[in-house]
PDB file of C-alpha atoms in Angstrom:
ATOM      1  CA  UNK A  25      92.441  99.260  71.530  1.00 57.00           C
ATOM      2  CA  UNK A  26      88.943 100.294  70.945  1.00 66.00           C
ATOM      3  CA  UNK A  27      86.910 102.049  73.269  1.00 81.00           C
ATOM      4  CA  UNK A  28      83.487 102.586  74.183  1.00 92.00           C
ATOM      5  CA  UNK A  29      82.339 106.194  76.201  1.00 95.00           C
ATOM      6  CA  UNK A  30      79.317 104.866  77.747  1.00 97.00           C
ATOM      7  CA  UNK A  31      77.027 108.169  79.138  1.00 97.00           C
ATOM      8  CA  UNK A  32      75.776 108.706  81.983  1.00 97.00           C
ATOM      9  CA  UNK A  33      78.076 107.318  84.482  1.00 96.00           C
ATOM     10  CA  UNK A  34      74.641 107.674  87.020  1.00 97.00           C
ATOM     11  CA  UNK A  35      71.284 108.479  86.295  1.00 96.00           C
ATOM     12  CA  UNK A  36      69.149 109.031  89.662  1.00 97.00           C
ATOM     13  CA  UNK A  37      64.807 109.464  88.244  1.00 96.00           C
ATOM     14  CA  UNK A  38      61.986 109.110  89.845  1.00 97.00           C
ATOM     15  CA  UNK A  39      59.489 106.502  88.922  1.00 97.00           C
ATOM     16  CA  UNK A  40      57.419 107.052  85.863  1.00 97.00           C
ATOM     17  CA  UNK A  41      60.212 109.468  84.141  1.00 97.00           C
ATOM     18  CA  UNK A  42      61.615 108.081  80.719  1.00 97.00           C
ATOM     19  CA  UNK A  43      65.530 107.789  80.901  1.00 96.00           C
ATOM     20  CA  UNK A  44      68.367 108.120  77.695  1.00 97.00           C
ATOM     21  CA  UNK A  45      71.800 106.705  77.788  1.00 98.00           C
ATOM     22  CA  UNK A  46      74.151 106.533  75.034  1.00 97.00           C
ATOM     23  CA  UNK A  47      77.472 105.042  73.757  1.00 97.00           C
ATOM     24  CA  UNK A  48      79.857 106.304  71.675  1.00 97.00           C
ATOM     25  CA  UNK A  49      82.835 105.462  69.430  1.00 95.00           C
ATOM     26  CA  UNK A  50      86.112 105.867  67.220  1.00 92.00           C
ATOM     27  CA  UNK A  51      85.715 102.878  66.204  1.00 91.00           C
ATOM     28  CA  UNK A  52      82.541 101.019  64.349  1.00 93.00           C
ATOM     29  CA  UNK A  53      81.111  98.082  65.246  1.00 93.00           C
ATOM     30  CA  UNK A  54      78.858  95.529  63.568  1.00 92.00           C
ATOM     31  CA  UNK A  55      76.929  94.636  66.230  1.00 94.00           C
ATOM     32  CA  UNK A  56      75.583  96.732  69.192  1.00 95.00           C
ATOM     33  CA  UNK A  57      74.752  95.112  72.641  1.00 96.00           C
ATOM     34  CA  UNK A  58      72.831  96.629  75.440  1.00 98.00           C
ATOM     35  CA  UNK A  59      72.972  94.503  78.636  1.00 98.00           C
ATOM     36  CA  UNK A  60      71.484  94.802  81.943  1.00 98.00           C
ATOM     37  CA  UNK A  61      73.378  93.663  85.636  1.00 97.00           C
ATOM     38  CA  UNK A  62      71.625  93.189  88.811  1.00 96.00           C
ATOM     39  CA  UNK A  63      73.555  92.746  92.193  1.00 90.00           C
ATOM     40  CA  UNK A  64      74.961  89.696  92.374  1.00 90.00           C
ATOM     41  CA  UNK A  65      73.988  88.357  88.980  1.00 94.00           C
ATOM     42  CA  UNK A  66      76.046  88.227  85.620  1.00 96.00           C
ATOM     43  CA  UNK A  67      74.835  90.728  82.872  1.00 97.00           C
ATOM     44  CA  UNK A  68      71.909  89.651  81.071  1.00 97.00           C
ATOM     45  CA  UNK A  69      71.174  90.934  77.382  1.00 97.00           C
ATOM     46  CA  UNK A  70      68.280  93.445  76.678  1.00 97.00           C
ATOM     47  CA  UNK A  71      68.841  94.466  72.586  1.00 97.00           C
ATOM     48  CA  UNK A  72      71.065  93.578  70.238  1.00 96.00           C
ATOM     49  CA  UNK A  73      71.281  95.957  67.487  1.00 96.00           C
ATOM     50  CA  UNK A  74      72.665  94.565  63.602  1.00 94.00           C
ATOM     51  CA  UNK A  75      72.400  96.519  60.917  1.00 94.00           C
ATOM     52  CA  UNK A  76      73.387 100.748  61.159  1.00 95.00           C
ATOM     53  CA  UNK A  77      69.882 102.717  61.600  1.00 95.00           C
ATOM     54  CA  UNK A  78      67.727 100.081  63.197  1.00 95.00           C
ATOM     55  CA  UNK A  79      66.201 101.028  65.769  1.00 97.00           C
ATOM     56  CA  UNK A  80      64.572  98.030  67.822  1.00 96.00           C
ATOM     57  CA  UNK A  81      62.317  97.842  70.756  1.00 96.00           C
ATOM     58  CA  UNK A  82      61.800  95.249  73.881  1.00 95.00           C
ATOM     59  CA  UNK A  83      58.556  96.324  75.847  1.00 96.00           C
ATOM     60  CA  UNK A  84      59.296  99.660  77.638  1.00 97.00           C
ATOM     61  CA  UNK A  85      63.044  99.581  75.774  1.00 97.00           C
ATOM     62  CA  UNK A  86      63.896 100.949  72.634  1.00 98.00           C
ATOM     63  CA  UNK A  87      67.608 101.008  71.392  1.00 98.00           C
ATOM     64  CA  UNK A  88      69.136 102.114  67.675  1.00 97.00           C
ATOM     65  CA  UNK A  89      72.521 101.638  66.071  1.00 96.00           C
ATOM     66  CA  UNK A  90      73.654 104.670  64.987  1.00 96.00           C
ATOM     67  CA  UNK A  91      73.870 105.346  61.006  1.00 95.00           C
ATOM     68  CA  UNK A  92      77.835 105.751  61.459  1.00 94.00           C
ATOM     69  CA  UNK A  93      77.901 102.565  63.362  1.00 94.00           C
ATOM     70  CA  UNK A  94      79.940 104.431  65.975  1.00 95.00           C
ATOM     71  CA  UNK A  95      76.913 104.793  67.873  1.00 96.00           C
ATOM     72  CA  UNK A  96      73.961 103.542  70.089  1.00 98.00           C
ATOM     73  CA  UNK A  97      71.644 104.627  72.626  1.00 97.00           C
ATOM     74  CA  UNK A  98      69.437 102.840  74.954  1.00 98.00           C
ATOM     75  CA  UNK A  99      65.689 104.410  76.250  1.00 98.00           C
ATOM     76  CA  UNK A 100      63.809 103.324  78.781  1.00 98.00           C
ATOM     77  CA  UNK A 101      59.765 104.732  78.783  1.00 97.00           C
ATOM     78  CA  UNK A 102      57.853 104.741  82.137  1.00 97.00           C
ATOM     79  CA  UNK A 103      60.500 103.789  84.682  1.00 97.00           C
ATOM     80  CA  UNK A 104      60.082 101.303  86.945  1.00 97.00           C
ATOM     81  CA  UNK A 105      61.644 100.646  90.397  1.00 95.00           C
ATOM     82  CA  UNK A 106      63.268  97.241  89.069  1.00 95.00           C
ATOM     83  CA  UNK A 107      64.902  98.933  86.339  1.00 97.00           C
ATOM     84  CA  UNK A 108      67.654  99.558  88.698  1.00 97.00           C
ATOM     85  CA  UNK A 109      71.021  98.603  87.827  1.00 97.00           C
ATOM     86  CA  UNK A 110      73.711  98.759  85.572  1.00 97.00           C
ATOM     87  CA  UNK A 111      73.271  98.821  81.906  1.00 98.00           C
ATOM     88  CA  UNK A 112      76.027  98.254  79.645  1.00 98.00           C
ATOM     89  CA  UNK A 113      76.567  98.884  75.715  1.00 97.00           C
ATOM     90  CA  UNK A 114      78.778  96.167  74.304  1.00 96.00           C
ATOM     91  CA  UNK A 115      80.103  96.745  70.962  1.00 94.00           C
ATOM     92  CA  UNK A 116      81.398  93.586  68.285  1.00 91.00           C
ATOM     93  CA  UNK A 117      83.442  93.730  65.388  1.00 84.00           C
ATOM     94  CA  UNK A 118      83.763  91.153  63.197  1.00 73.00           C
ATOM     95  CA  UNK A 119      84.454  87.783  64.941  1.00 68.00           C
ATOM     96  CA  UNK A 120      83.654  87.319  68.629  1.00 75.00           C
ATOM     97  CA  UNK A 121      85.508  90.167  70.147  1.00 83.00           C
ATOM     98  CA  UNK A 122      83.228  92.072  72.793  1.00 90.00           C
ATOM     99  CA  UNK A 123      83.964  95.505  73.904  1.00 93.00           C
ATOM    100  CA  UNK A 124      82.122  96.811  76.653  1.00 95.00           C
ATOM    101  CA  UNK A 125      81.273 100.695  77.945  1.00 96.00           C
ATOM    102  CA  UNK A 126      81.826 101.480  81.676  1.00 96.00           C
ATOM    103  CA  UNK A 127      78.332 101.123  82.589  1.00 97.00           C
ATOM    104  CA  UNK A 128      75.206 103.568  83.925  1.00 97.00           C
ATOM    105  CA  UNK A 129      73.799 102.906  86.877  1.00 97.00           C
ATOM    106  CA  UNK A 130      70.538 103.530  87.296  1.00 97.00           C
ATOM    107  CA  UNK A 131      68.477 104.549  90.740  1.00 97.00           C
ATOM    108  CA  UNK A 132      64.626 104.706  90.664  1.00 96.00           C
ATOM    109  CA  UNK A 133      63.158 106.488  93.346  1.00 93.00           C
ATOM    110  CA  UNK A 134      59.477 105.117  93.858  1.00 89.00           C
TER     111      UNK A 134
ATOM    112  CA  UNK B   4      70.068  80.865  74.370  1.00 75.00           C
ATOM    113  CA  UNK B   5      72.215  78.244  76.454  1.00 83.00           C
ATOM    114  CA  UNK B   6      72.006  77.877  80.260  1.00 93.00           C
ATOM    115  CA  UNK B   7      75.558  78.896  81.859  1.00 96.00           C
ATOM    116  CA  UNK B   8      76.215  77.991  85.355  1.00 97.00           C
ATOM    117  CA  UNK B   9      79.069  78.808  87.314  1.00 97.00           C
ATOM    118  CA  UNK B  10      80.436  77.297  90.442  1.00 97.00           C
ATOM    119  CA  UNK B  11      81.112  78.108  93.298  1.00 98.00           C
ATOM    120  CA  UNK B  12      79.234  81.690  93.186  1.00 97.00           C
ATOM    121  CA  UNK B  13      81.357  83.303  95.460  1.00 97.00           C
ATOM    122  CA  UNK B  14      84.345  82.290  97.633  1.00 97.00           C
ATOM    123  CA  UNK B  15      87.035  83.747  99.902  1.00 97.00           C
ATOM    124  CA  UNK B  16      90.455  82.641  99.643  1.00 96.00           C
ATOM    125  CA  UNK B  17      94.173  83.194 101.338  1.00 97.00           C
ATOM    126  CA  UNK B  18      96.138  85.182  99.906  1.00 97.00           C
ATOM    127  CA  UNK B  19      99.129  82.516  97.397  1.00 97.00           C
ATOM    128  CA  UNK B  20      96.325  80.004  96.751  1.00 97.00           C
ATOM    129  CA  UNK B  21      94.584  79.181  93.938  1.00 98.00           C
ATOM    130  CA  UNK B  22      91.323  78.514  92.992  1.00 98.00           C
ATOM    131  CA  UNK B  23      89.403  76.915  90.238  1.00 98.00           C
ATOM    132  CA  UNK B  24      86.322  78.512  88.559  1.00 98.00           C
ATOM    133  CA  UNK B  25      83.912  76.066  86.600  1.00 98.00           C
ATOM    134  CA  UNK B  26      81.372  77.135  83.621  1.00 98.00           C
ATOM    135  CA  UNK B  27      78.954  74.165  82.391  1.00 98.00           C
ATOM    136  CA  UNK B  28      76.558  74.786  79.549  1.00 97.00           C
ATOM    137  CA  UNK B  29      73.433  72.822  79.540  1.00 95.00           C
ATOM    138  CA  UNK B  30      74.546  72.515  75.549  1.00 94.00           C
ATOM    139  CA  UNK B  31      77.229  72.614  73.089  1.00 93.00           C
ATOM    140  CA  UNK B  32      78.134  76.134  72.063  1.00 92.00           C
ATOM    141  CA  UNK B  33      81.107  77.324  69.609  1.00 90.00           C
ATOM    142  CA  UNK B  34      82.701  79.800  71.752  1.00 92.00           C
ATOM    143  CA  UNK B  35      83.408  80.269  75.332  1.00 95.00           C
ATOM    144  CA  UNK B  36      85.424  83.195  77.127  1.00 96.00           C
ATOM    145  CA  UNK B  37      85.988  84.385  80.839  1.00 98.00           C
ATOM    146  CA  UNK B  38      85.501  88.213  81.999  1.00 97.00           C
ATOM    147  CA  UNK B  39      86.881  89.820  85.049  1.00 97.00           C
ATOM    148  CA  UNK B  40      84.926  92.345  86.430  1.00 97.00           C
ATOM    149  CA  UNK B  41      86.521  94.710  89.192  1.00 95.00           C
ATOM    150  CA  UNK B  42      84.881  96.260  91.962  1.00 92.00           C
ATOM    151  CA  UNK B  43      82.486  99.032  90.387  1.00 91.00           C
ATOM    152  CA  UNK B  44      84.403  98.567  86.982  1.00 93.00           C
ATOM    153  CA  UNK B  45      83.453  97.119  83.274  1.00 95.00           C
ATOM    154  CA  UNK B  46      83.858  93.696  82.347  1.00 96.00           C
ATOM    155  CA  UNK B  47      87.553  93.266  80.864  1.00 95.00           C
ATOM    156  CA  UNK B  48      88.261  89.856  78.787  1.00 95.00           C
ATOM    157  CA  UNK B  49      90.808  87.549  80.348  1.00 97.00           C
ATOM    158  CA  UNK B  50      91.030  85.237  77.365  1.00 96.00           C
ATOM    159  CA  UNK B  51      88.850  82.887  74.788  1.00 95.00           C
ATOM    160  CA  UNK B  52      88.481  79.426  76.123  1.00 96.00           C
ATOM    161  CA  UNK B  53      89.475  76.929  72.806  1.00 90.00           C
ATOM    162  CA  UNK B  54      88.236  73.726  72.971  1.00 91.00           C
ATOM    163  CA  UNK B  55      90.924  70.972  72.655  1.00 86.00           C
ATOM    164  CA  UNK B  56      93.695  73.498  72.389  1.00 88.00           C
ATOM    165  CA  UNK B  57      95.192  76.772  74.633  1.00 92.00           C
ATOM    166  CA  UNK B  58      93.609  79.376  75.080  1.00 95.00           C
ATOM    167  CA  UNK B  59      93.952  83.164  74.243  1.00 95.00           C
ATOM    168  CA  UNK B  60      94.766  85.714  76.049  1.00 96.00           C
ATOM    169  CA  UNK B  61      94.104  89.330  75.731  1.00 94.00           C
ATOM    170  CA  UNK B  62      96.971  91.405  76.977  1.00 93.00           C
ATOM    171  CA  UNK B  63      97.812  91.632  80.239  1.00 95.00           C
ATOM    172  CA  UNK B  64      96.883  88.583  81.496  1.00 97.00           C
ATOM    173  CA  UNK B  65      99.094  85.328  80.988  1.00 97.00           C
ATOM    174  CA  UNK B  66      98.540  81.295  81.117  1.00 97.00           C
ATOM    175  CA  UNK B  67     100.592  81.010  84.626  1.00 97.00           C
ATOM    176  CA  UNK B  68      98.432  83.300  86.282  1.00 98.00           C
ATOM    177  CA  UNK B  69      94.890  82.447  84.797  1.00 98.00           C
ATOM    178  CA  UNK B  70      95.409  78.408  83.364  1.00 98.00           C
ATOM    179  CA  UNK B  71      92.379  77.772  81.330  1.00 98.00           C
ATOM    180  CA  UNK B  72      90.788  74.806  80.589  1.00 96.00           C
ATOM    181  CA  UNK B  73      88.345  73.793  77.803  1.00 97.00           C
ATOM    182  CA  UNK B  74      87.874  69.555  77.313  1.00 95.00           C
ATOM    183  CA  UNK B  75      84.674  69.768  75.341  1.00 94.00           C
ATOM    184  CA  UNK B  76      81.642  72.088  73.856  1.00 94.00           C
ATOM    185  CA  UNK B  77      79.746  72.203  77.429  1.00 96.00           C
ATOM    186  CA  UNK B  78      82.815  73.066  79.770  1.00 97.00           C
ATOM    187  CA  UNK B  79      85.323  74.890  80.740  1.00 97.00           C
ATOM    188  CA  UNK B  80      87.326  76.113  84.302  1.00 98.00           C
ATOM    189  CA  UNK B  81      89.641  78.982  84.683  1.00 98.00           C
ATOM    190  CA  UNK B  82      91.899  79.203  87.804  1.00 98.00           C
ATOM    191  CA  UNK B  83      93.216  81.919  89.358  1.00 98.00           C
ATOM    192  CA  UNK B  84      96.964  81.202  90.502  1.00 98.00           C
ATOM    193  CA  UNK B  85      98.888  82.759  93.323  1.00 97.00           C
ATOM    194  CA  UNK B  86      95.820  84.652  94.776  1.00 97.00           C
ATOM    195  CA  UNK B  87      96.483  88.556  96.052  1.00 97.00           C
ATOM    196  CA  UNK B  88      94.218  90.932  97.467  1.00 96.00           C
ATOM    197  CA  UNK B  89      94.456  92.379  93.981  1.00 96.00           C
ATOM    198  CA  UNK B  90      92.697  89.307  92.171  1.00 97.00           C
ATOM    199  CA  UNK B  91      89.737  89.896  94.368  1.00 97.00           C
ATOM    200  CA  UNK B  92      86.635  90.755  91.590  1.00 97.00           C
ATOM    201  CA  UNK B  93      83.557  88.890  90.016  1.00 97.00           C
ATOM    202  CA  UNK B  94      84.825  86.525  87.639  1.00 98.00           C
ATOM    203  CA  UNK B  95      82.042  85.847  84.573  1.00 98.00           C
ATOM    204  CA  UNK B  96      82.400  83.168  81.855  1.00 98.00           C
ATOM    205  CA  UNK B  97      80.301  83.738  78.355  1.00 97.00           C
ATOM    206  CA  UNK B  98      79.442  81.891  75.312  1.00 96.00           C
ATOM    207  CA  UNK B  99      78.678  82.903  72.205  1.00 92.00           C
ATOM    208  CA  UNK B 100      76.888  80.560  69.836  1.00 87.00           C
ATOM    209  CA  UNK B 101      78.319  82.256  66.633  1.00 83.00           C
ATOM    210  CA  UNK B 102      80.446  84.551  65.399  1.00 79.00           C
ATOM    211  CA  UNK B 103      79.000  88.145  65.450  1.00 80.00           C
ATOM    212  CA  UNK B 104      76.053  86.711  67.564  1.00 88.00           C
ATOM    213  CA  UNK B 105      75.578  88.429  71.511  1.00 93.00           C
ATOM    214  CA  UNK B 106      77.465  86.776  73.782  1.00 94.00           C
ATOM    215  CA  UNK B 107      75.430  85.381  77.133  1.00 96.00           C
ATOM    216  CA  UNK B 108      76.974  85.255  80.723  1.00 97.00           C
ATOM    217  CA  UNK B 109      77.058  83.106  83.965  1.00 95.00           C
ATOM    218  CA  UNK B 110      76.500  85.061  87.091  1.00 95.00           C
ATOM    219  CA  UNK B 111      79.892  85.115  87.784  1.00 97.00           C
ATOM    220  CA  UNK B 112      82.326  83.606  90.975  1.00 98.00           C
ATOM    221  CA  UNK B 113      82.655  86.415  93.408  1.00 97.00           C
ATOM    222  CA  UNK B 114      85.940  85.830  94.722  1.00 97.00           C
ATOM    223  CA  UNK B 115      87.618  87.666  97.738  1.00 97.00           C
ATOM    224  CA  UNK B 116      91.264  87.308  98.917  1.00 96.00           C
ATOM    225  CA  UNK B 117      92.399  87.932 102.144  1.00 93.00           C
TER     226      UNK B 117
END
């Protein structure tokens, strides 16, 4: 099945630093997801991503799909300490079929 | 996007019962699915929740173990059968409103077996 290498597994910054993850792929996708988890709380969606090379941003986020569509990586500018969590890349084919990378957590030290 | 709730939001169970997850949308929406979610793992897709008809399962899970229900556009429950320690994980449901559109998720049942 397809499969998405999510990078870092852990990302430990202190606040104020800018932070990269990235997600990559065999397979390409038509739409790229980036979602965010908090304890206790389902994931909630930051960027979604729908045509290869567009690069969108949401306030201190900025995310592109990569121009093989095997791609995507997340940035977040400034860091703050509720930026902690785990962000995951979700990737969709055609249809409704969502395939999700393991996840980078993400520590802020104030 | 849609309101999900879930119910309960967490539980703790013995191990060979069962238990029955809920997921109410505050409106109609075209798709529904459930997610399990291991301890410190991804989210893995248990099956799409089919309104009127069975569901489908991705592989490795089957109907006697995780019975799905979907009556209408706003609902849907998924019960986990014959509880072991195993089963315990966060259990999300999702809809999507179209096809190739991001899906959106509950907060999940937190479930624990004994």
């Amino acid at each position: 099945g397809q499969q998405l290498n999510q990078s870092p597994q852990s990302m430990f910054i202190q606040e104020g630093e800018d932070v990269s993850m990235n997600c990559t792929s065999s397979s390409i996708f038509n739409t790229w997801l980036w979602y965010k988890q908090d304890p206790g709380e389902g994931p909630v969606l930051l960027i979604a991503l729908y045509k290869a090379g567009e690069l969108t941003s949401n306030g201190r986020l900025t995310a592109q799909f990569g121009i093989t569509r095997k791609d995507s990586f997340l940035n977040i500018s400034a860091s703050i300490p509720s930026d902690v969590g785990i962000y995951f890349c979700a990737g969709l084919t055609s249809g409704s079929r969502l395939t999700f990378g393991e996840g980078t957590q993400l520590t802020v030290n104030p | 996007s849609a309101v999900i709730s879930q119910k309960p939001s967490r539980d703790i169970c013995q191990r060979g019962t069962s238990l029955t997850i809920q997921c109410q949308v505050d409106s109609q929406v075209t798709m529904m699915f459930w997610y399990r979610q291991q301890p410190g793992q991804s989210l893995t897709l248990i099956a799409t929740a089919n309104q009127g008809s069975e569901a489908t399962y991705e592989s490795g899970f089957v109907i006697d173990k995780f019975p799905i229900s979907r009556p209408n556009l706003t609902f849907s429950t998924l019960t986990v059968s014959n509880m072991s320690p195993e089963d315990s994980s966060i259990y999300l449901c999702s809809t999507q409103e179209h096809s190739n559109q991001p899906q959106h998720f509950g907060d999940g049942t937190r479930l624990s077996i004994l």
